[in-house]
Amino acid sequence: MKIINTLLLSGLLSGLFIATGCGGGGGGSSTPPTKGSATPSSLAPSSVALSSTAPSSTASSISSAAASSNASVAGGYPDYNVNPLPADATGMESTAVQIASQINIGFNIGNTLEAMGGKSETYWGNPKITKEFVTFVKQSGFNAIRLPVSWDQYANQATAEIDIHWLNRVKEVVQYAMDNDLYVILNIHWDGGWLENNVTPAKQADNNAKQKAYWEQIATHLRDFDEHLIFASANEPNVDTAEQMQVLHSYHQTFIDTVRATGGKNAHRVLVVQGPSTDIDKTNELWTTMPNDAVANKLMVEIHFYSPWNYTGMTKDETWGNQFFYWGKGFHSTTDTTHNPTWGEEDYVDTQFARIKTQFVDKGIPVIMGEYGLGVRKQLTGDDLKLHLDGRAYYLKYVTQQ
């Protein structure tokens, strides 16, 4: 889905992110959203911080000559970890919990770097990200941004080599954030669905090879940034079964091992792994163990929250249920009662977040709510629209505070 709101990082989880655009499926809803819908996001009790230390001008990049001179690995791709460095803990001392506690509220800069189809961050209609805009985000009170990024369309499909110009552009945007003392969570987003829609045994070997090749290049190119930069394995990996969960676990393990192997500050960087479909129910049911990490206390888990879907994303009444236009105690309609909520209000939010808290946060594992939110029911008018907008503001405040 495309991000339309903001991403919040906060309270129960590590923090909240407000979203402006996202690609992929939705999490936290019994009826998950489909691609093409828009929504915001948020984080959990532990939080992540970004440091103002900028990368050095000598940050490593991958040259095609260096890549081609190395032996091909699984999946037929070259080895792009051509210059691993000794581990460097300078500016990387904070644990995942400590970083999470530093994030107050975050902003998704969506529908830009992850835009698919035209090899341009403006292809979905948004302007290029500028340093002035990132400064505006900071001045608006946010201290973190989430950067959804597309990589596959910028890569040679035979060798998985990412265009150096795109790597440099992403690095430039990260630098904008560092110059503003913002934390950054950077991922491989929907990216055409090569990983997200193929969490299956049939695609496991190929996708692990591509995951390794891409993260070798991304991690190496951005290696010199300090702990303010956080890498995230994926976006909303579609998983419904225990078998698929095992495959997703392997994708996350490849991500972690690959980033760590590049060395330097990456040996100590905080990393984020996504629950199945980033859905609370599925994560609670299917997630049984964390991936292994050679470094202690440097992992976070990500979920998304688009519940109740009847309220946050449903666009027409169905035989199985109606859209919800109103939400929360004191915000039900007395005239349009067929569109009052029948589930998913305050007690539901409390229960869902408590489950994630018990599963991860109480065990010292920060949880990021990377996306959440809802649009506006523009077909409403008059008192109905006012009640809807008041309830919408209450929903966003309640979810953020909880």
CSV table of C-alpha atoms in Angstrom, one decimal:
chain,number,residue,atom,x,y,z
A,1,MET,CA,0.0,0.0,0.0
A,2,LYS,CA,1.1,3.6,-0.5
A,3,ILE,CA,1.7,5.6,2.7
A,4,ILE,CA,-0.5,8.6,3.0
A,5,ASN,CA,-0.2,9.6,6.6
A,6,THR,CA,2.6,9.9,9.1
A,7,LEU,CA,4.6,7.3,10.8
A,8,LEU,CA,4.7,7.5,14.6
A,9,LEU,CA,7.1,6.1,17.1
A,10,SER,CA,6.0,5.9,20.7
A,11,GLY,CA,4.9,4.6,24.1
A,12,LEU,CA,4.0,1.0,24.3
A,13,LEU,CA,6.2,0.1,21.4
A,14,SER,CA,9.5,1.8,20.8
A,15,GLY,CA,8.1,4.8,19.1
A,16,LEU,CA,5.7,6.0,16.5
A,17,PHE,CA,6.1,6.9,12.8
A,18,ILE,CA,3.7,8.9,10.8
A,19,ALA,CA,3.5,7.8,7.2
A,20,THR,CA,3.3,9.7,3.9
A,21,GLY,CA,3.4,6.8,1.5
A,22,CYS,CA,4.0,3.0,1.6
A,23,GLY,CA,4.1,0.1,-0.8
A,24,GLY,CA,3.0,-3.4,0.3
A,25,GLY,CA,0.4,-5.2,2.3
A,26,GLY,CA,-1.0,-4.1,5.6
A,27,GLY,CA,-0.5,-5.3,9.1
A,28,GLY,CA,-2.5,-5.6,12.3
A,29,SER,CA,-5.8,-6.1,10.6
A,30,SER,CA,-8.0,-9.2,10.4
A,31,THR,CA,-8.7,-8.1,6.8
A,32,PRO,CA,-5.3,-6.9,5.6
A,33,PRO,CA,-5.1,-4.0,3.2
A,34,THR,CA,-4.2,-4.5,-0.4
A,35,LYS,CA,-1.5,-2.8,-2.4
A,36,GLY,CA,-2.4,0.6,-3.7
A,37,SER,CA,-4.2,1.8,-0.5
A,38,ALA,CA,-2.6,4.5,1.6
A,39,THR,CA,-1.9,4.6,5.3
A,40,PRO,CA,0.5,5.9,8.1
A,41,SER,CA,2.7,4.0,10.6
A,42,SER,CA,4.1,3.8,14.1
A,43,LEU,CA,6.7,2.1,16.5
A,44,ALA,CA,6.8,0.2,19.8
A,45,PRO,CA,8.3,0.6,23.3
A,46,SER,CA,12.0,0.4,22.5
A,47,SER,CA,13.2,3.1,20.1
A,48,VAL,CA,16.0,3.8,17.7
A,49,ALA,CA,18.2,6.9,17.5
A,50,LEU,CA,20.3,8.4,14.7
A,51,SER,CA,23.6,10.2,15.3
A,52,SER,CA,24.7,13.3,13.5
A,53,THR,CA,28.0,11.8,12.6
A,54,ALA,CA,28.1,11.7,8.8
A,55,PRO,CA,29.8,9.0,6.7
A,56,SER,CA,33.3,9.7,5.6
A,57,SER,CA,33.9,10.6,2.0
A,58,THR,CA,35.8,7.4,1.6
A,59,ALA,CA,32.7,5.2,2.3
A,60,SER,CA,33.1,2.1,0.2
A,61,SER,CA,31.1,1.6,-2.9
A,62,ILE,CA,30.8,-1.4,-5.2
A,63,SER,CA,32.4,-1.2,-8.6
A,64,SER,CA,31.4,-3.6,-11.3
A,65,ALA,CA,35.0,-4.5,-11.9
A,66,ALA,CA,35.5,-5.5,-8.2
A,67,ALA,CA,32.2,-7.4,-8.2
A,68,SER,CA,32.9,-9.3,-11.4
A,69,SER,CA,36.3,-10.3,-10.2
A,70,ASN,CA,34.8,-12.3,-7.3
A,71,ALA,CA,33.5,-15.7,-7.5
A,72,SER,CA,29.8,-16.2,-8.1
A,73,VAL,CA,27.8,-17.3,-5.0
A,74,ALA,CA,24.4,-18.9,-4.5
A,75,GLY,CA,21.9,-17.7,-7.1
A,76,GLY,CA,24.6,-17.0,-9.5
A,77,TYR,CA,25.3,-13.5,-8.2
A,78,PRO,CA,28.8,-12.1,-7.6
A,79,ASP,CA,30.1,-11.6,-4.0
A,80,TYR,CA,29.7,-7.8,-3.4
A,81,ASN,CA,31.3,-7.9,0.1
A,82,VAL,CA,34.6,-7.2,-1.5
A,83,ASN,CA,36.0,-4.9,1.2
A,84,PRO,CA,34.9,-6.1,4.7
A,85,LEU,CA,36.3,-3.9,7.5
A,86,PRO,CA,37.2,-4.7,11.1
A,87,ALA,CA,34.3,-4.1,13.5
A,88,ASP,CA,34.1,-0.5,14.6
A,89,ALA,CA,31.9,0.3,17.6
A,90,THR,CA,32.6,4.0,17.5
A,91,GLY,CA,29.3,5.9,17.6
A,92,MET,CA,27.5,2.5,17.8
A,93,GLU,CA,27.4,2.0,21.5
A,94,SER,CA,23.6,2.1,22.1
A,95,THR,CA,21.5,-1.0,22.4
A,96,ALA,CA,18.2,-1.4,20.4
A,97,VAL,CA,16.3,-0.6,23.6
A,98,GLN,CA,18.3,2.5,24.2
A,99,ILE,CA,17.9,3.7,20.6
A,100,ALA,CA,14.1,3.0,20.8
A,101,SER,CA,13.8,5.1,23.9
A,102,GLN,CA,15.3,8.0,22.0
A,103,ILE,CA,12.8,8.1,19.2
A,104,ASN,CA,9.9,10.3,20.1
A,105,ILE,CA,8.0,10.4,16.8
A,106,GLY,CA,8.9,9.5,13.3
A,107,PHE,CA,7.8,10.4,9.7
A,108,ASN,CA,7.5,8.1,6.7
A,109,ILE,CA,8.8,9.8,3.6
A,110,GLY,CA,6.8,7.5,1.3
A,111,ASN,CA,5.8,7.3,-2.3
A,112,THR,CA,9.2,8.6,-3.3
A,113,LEU,CA,12.3,6.4,-3.1
A,114,GLU,CA,10.2,3.3,-3.2
A,115,ALA,CA,8.1,4.4,-6.3
A,116,MET,CA,8.1,1.5,-8.8
A,117,GLY,CA,7.6,1.5,-12.5
A,118,GLY,CA,9.6,4.5,-13.8
A,119,LYS,CA,13.0,4.4,-12.1
A,120,SER,CA,12.3,7.7,-10.6
A,121,GLU,CA,11.4,8.8,-7.1
A,122,THR,CA,8.9,11.3,-8.6
A,123,TYR,CA,7.1,8.6,-10.6
A,124,TRP,CA,4.2,8.3,-8.2
A,125,GLY,CA,3.6,12.1,-8.2
A,126,ASN,CA,5.7,13.3,-5.3
A,127,PRO,CA,8.6,15.7,-5.7
A,128,LYS,CA,12.2,14.7,-5.1
A,129,ILE,CA,13.2,14.6,-1.4
A,130,THR,CA,15.2,17.8,-0.6
A,131,LYS,CA,17.3,18.8,2.3
A,132,GLU,CA,14.9,21.6,2.9
A,133,PHE,CA,12.0,19.1,3.3
A,134,VAL,CA,13.9,16.9,5.7
A,135,THR,CA,14.8,20.0,7.7
A,136,PHE,CA,11.1,20.9,7.7
A,137,VAL,CA,10.3,17.4,9.1
A,138,LYS,CA,12.7,18.0,11.9
A,139,GLN,CA,11.4,21.5,12.6
A,140,SER,CA,7.9,20.0,12.8
A,141,GLY,CA,8.8,18.0,15.8
A,142,PHE,CA,9.9,14.6,14.3
A,143,ASN,CA,13.2,13.1,15.4
A,144,ALA,CA,13.2,10.0,13.0
A,145,ILE,CA,12.3,9.2,9.5
A,146,ARG,CA,11.5,5.9,7.8
A,147,LEU,CA,12.8,5.7,4.2
A,148,PRO,CA,11.0,3.0,2.1
A,149,VAL,CA,13.3,2.3,-0.8
A,150,SER,CA,13.0,0.3,-4.1
A,151,TRP,CA,16.2,-1.4,-5.2
A,152,ASP,CA,15.3,-4.2,-7.6
A,153,GLN,CA,14.3,-1.9,-10.6
A,154,TYR,CA,17.7,-0.2,-10.2
A,155,ALA,CA,19.7,-3.5,-10.4
A,156,ASN,CA,21.0,-5.6,-13.2
A,157,GLN,CA,18.8,-8.7,-13.0
A,158,ALA,CA,21.5,-11.0,-14.1
A,159,THR,CA,24.1,-9.9,-11.6
A,160,ALA,CA,22.0,-8.1,-8.9
A,161,GLU,CA,24.4,-5.1,-9.2
A,162,ILE,CA,22.6,-1.9,-8.0
A,163,ASP,CA,23.2,1.2,-10.1
A,164,ILE,CA,25.8,3.3,-8.3
A,165,HIS,CA,23.9,6.5,-9.0
A,166,TRP,CA,20.9,5.1,-7.1
A,167,LEU,CA,23.1,4.1,-4.2
A,168,ASN,CA,24.5,7.6,-4.1
A,169,ARG,CA,21.1,9.2,-4.3
A,170,VAL,CA,19.8,7.1,-1.3
A,171,LYS,CA,23.0,8.0,0.6
A,172,GLU,CA,22.4,11.7,-0.2
A,173,VAL,CA,18.9,11.5,1.4
A,174,VAL,CA,20.3,9.7,4.4
A,175,GLN,CA,22.9,12.5,4.8
A,176,TYR,CA,20.0,15.1,4.8
A,177,ALA,CA,18.6,13.3,7.8
A,178,MET,CA,22.0,13.0,9.5
A,179,ASP,CA,22.6,16.7,9.0
A,180,ASN,CA,19.3,17.3,11.0
A,181,ASP,CA,20.3,14.8,13.7
A,182,LEU,CA,17.4,12.5,12.8
A,183,TYR,CA,17.2,8.7,13.1
A,184,VAL,CA,16.7,6.8,9.8
A,185,ILE,CA,15.1,3.4,9.3
A,186,LEU,CA,15.9,2.3,5.7
A,187,ASN,CA,14.5,-0.8,4.2
A,188,ILE,CA,14.0,-2.9,1.0
A,189,HIS,CA,10.4,-2.0,0.5
A,190,TRP,CA,7.7,-3.7,-1.6
A,191,ASP,CA,10.1,-3.5,-4.5
A,192,GLY,CA,7.9,-5.2,-7.0
A,193,GLY,CA,7.2,-8.0,-4.6
A,194,TRP,CA,10.2,-10.2,-5.4
A,195,LEU,CA,10.6,-11.0,-1.7
A,196,GLU,CA,7.4,-9.8,-0.2
A,197,ASN,CA,5.1,-11.8,-2.4
A,198,ASN,CA,7.4,-14.9,-2.5
A,199,VAL,CA,7.9,-16.1,1.0
A,200,THR,CA,7.8,-19.7,-0.2
A,201,PRO,CA,10.0,-22.7,-0.2
A,202,ALA,CA,10.1,-22.6,-4.0
A,203,LYS,CA,11.6,-19.1,-4.0
A,204,GLN,CA,13.7,-19.4,-0.8
A,205,ALA,CA,17.1,-20.1,-2.4
A,206,ASP,CA,16.8,-17.5,-5.1
A,207,ASN,CA,15.5,-14.8,-2.8
A,208,ASN,CA,18.1,-15.4,-0.1
A,209,ALA,CA,20.8,-15.0,-2.8
A,210,LYS,CA,19.2,-11.7,-4.0
A,211,GLN,CA,18.7,-10.6,-0.4
A,212,LYS,CA,22.4,-11.2,0.3
A,213,ALA,CA,23.6,-9.5,-2.9
A,214,TYR,CA,21.5,-6.4,-2.3
A,215,TRP,CA,22.3,-6.0,1.4
A,216,GLU,CA,26.0,-6.4,0.7
A,217,GLN,CA,25.9,-3.4,-1.6
A,218,ILE,CA,23.5,-1.3,0.5
A,219,ALA,CA,25.3,-2.0,3.8
A,220,THR,CA,28.7,-1.4,2.3
A,221,HIS,CA,27.7,1.9,0.7
A,222,LEU,CA,26.1,3.3,3.9
A,223,ARG,CA,28.6,1.6,6.3
A,224,ASP,CA,30.2,4.8,7.7
A,225,PHE,CA,27.0,6.3,9.2
A,226,ASP,CA,26.7,6.0,12.9
A,227,GLU,CA,23.9,4.4,15.0
A,228,HIS,CA,21.4,6.9,13.8
A,229,LEU,CA,21.0,4.8,10.7
A,230,ILE,CA,19.0,1.6,11.1
A,231,PHE,CA,18.5,-1.1,8.5
A,232,ALA,CA,15.3,-3.0,8.1
A,233,SER,CA,15.1,-6.3,6.3
A,234,ALA,CA,11.8,-5.9,4.4
A,235,ASN,CA,8.4,-4.3,4.5
A,236,GLU,CA,5.3,-6.4,4.7
A,237,PRO,CA,6.3,-10.0,3.9
A,238,ASN,CA,3.2,-12.0,3.1
A,239,VAL,CA,3.1,-15.0,5.4
A,240,ASP,CA,0.2,-17.1,6.4
A,241,THR,CA,1.6,-20.5,7.6
A,242,ALA,CA,4.3,-21.9,9.8
A,243,GLU,CA,6.1,-23.2,6.7
A,244,GLN,CA,6.2,-19.7,5.2
A,245,MET,CA,7.4,-18.3,8.6
A,246,GLN,CA,10.4,-20.6,8.4
A,247,VAL,CA,11.2,-19.1,5.0
A,248,LEU,CA,10.8,-15.6,6.3
A,249,HIS,CA,13.1,-16.4,9.2
A,250,SER,CA,15.7,-17.4,6.6
A,251,TYR,CA,15.3,-14.1,4.7
A,252,HIS,CA,15.9,-12.2,8.0
A,253,GLN,CA,18.8,-14.4,8.9
A,254,THR,CA,20.5,-13.7,5.6
A,255,PHE,CA,19.9,-10.0,6.1
A,256,ILE,CA,21.5,-10.0,9.5
A,257,ASP,CA,24.4,-12.1,8.6
A,258,THR,CA,25.1,-10.1,5.4
A,259,VAL,CA,25.0,-6.7,7.1
A,260,ARG,CA,27.3,-7.9,10.0
A,261,ALA,CA,29.8,-9.5,7.5
A,262,THR,CA,30.5,-6.1,5.9
A,263,GLY,CA,32.1,-5.0,9.1
A,264,GLY,CA,32.9,-1.5,10.2
A,265,LYS,CA,29.9,0.2,12.0
A,266,ASN,CA,27.6,-2.4,10.5
A,267,ALA,CA,29.0,-5.0,12.9
A,268,HIS,CA,27.2,-3.1,15.7
A,269,ARG,CA,24.3,-1.5,13.8
A,270,VAL,CA,20.7,-1.9,15.1
A,271,LEU,CA,18.7,-4.0,12.7
A,272,VAL,CA,14.9,-4.4,12.2
A,273,VAL,CA,13.1,-7.6,11.2
A,274,GLN,CA,9.4,-7.8,10.2
A,275,GLY,CA,6.7,-10.0,11.7
A,276,PRO,CA,4.7,-12.1,9.2
A,277,SER,CA,2.7,-9.6,7.1
A,278,THR,CA,3.7,-7.2,9.9
A,279,ASP,CA,0.3,-8.3,11.4
A,280,ILE,CA,-0.1,-8.5,15.1
A,281,ASP,CA,-2.3,-11.6,15.1
A,282,LYS,CA,0.0,-13.5,12.7
A,283,THR,CA,3.1,-12.4,14.5
A,284,ASN,CA,1.7,-13.6,17.8
A,285,GLU,CA,0.7,-16.9,16.3
A,286,LEU,CA,3.6,-17.7,14.0
A,287,TRP,CA,6.7,-16.0,15.4
A,288,THR,CA,8.3,-18.5,17.7
A,289,THR,CA,12.0,-17.4,17.8
A,290,MET,CA,14.2,-14.4,17.0
A,291,PRO,CA,16.9,-14.8,14.3
A,292,ASN,CA,20.4,-15.3,15.5
A,293,ASP,CA,22.7,-12.3,15.8
A,294,ALA,CA,26.4,-12.3,16.7
A,295,VAL,CA,25.9,-9.0,18.5
A,296,ALA,CA,23.7,-8.9,21.6
A,297,ASN,CA,20.7,-6.5,22.0
A,298,LYS,CA,20.8,-5.0,18.5
A,299,LEU,CA,17.6,-6.3,17.0
A,300,MET,CA,14.1,-4.8,16.8
A,301,VAL,CA,10.8,-6.3,15.5
A,302,GLU,CA,8.4,-4.3,13.2
A,303,ILE,CA,4.6,-4.5,13.0
A,304,HIS,CA,2.1,-2.3,11.2
A,305,PHE,CA,-1.4,-1.4,12.4
A,306,TYR,CA,-4.4,-0.9,10.1
A,307,SER,CA,-7.2,-2.1,12.3
A,308,PRO,CA,-10.1,-2.2,12.2
A,309,TRP,CA,-9.8,-2.5,8.4
A,310,ASN,CA,-13.5,-1.6,8.1
A,311,TYR,CA,-12.5,1.8,9.4
A,312,THR,CA,-8.9,2.4,8.1
A,313,GLY,CA,-9.1,1.1,4.6
A,314,MET,CA,-12.4,-0.5,3.5
A,315,THR,CA,-13.9,1.5,0.6
A,316,LYS,CA,-17.4,0.0,0.1
A,317,ASP,CA,-19.9,-1.9,2.1
A,318,GLU,CA,-19.8,-5.7,1.7
A,319,THR,CA,-22.2,-8.5,2.4
A,320,TRP,CA,-20.0,-9.6,5.4
A,321,GLY,CA,-19.8,-6.1,6.9
A,322,ASN,CA,-20.0,-2.4,6.4
A,323,GLN,CA,-17.4,0.4,6.3
A,324,PHE,CA,-16.9,2.2,9.6
A,325,PHE,CA,-17.0,6.0,9.3
A,326,TYR,CA,-16.9,6.7,13.1
A,327,TRP,CA,-14.7,5.4,15.9
A,328,GLY,CA,-14.3,5.5,19.6
A,329,LYS,CA,-16.3,6.3,22.8
A,330,GLY,CA,-18.3,9.5,22.2
A,331,PHE,CA,-17.9,9.4,18.5
A,332,HIS,CA,-20.7,7.1,17.3
A,333,SER,CA,-23.4,8.5,14.9
A,334,THR,CA,-27.0,8.6,16.0
A,335,THR,CA,-28.2,9.1,12.4
A,336,ASP,CA,-25.8,6.9,10.3
A,337,THR,CA,-25.8,3.9,12.6
A,338,THR,CA,-25.1,1.4,9.9
A,339,HIS,CA,-21.5,2.8,9.7
A,340,ASN,CA,-20.8,2.8,13.4
A,341,PRO,CA,-18.1,0.3,14.4
A,342,THR,CA,-19.1,-3.2,15.6
A,343,TRP,CA,-15.5,-4.2,16.7
A,344,GLY,CA,-12.0,-2.8,16.8
A,345,GLU,CA,-12.3,0.1,19.2
A,346,GLU,CA,-10.3,1.0,22.3
A,347,ASP,CA,-10.4,-2.3,24.1
A,348,TYR,CA,-9.3,-4.1,20.9
A,349,VAL,CA,-6.3,-1.7,20.5
A,350,ASP,CA,-5.4,-2.2,24.1
A,351,THR,CA,-5.5,-6.0,23.7
A,352,GLN,CA,-3.5,-6.1,20.5
A,353,PHE,CA,-0.7,-3.9,21.8
A,354,ALA,CA,-0.6,-5.8,25.1
A,355,ARG,CA,0.0,-9.0,23.2
A,356,ILE,CA,3.0,-7.6,21.3
A,357,LYS,CA,4.3,-6.1,24.5
A,358,THR,CA,4.2,-9.4,26.2
A,359,GLN,CA,5.7,-11.3,23.3
A,360,PHE,CA,8.6,-8.9,22.7
A,361,VAL,CA,8.9,-5.7,24.7
A,362,ASP,CA,8.7,-7.4,28.1
A,363,LYS,CA,11.6,-9.6,26.9
A,364,GLY,CA,13.8,-6.6,26.0
A,365,ILE,CA,13.1,-6.6,22.3
A,366,PRO,CA,11.9,-3.3,21.0
A,367,VAL,CA,8.9,-3.2,18.6
A,368,ILE,CA,8.5,-0.7,15.8
A,369,MET,CA,5.1,0.2,14.5
A,370,GLY,CA,6.4,1.2,11.1
A,371,GLU,CA,3.0,2.2,9.7
A,372,TYR,CA,-0.5,3.0,10.8
A,373,GLY,CA,-3.3,5.3,10.1
A,374,LEU,CA,-6.3,6.0,7.9
A,375,GLY,CA,-7.6,8.3,5.2
A,376,VAL,CA,-10.6,10.7,5.2
A,377,ARG,CA,-14.1,9.7,4.2
A,378,LYS,CA,-14.5,12.6,1.7
A,379,GLN,CA,-18.0,11.5,0.7
A,380,LEU,CA,-19.4,12.6,4.1
A,381,THR,CA,-20.7,16.1,4.6
A,382,GLY,CA,-22.0,18.3,7.4
A,383,ASP,CA,-22.3,16.9,10.8
A,384,ASP,CA,-21.4,13.4,9.6
A,385,LEU,CA,-18.1,14.7,8.3
A,386,LYS,CA,-17.3,16.6,11.5
A,387,LEU,CA,-18.1,13.5,13.6
A,388,HIS,CA,-15.9,11.4,11.3
A,389,LEU,CA,-13.0,13.9,11.5
A,390,ASP,CA,-13.3,14.2,15.3
A,391,GLY,CA,-13.3,10.4,15.6
A,392,ARG,CA,-10.4,10.1,13.2
A,393,ALA,CA,-8.3,12.5,15.3
A,394,TYR,CA,-9.2,10.6,18.4
A,395,TYR,CA,-8.3,7.3,16.8
A,396,LEU,CA,-4.8,8.6,15.8
A,397,LYS,CA,-4.2,10.1,19.2
A,398,TYR,CA,-5.4,6.9,21.0
A,399,VAL,CA,-3.3,4.6,18.9
A,400,THR,CA,-0.3,6.8,19.2
A,401,GLN,CA,-0.6,7.1,23.0
A,402,GLN,CA,-1.3,3.5,23.6
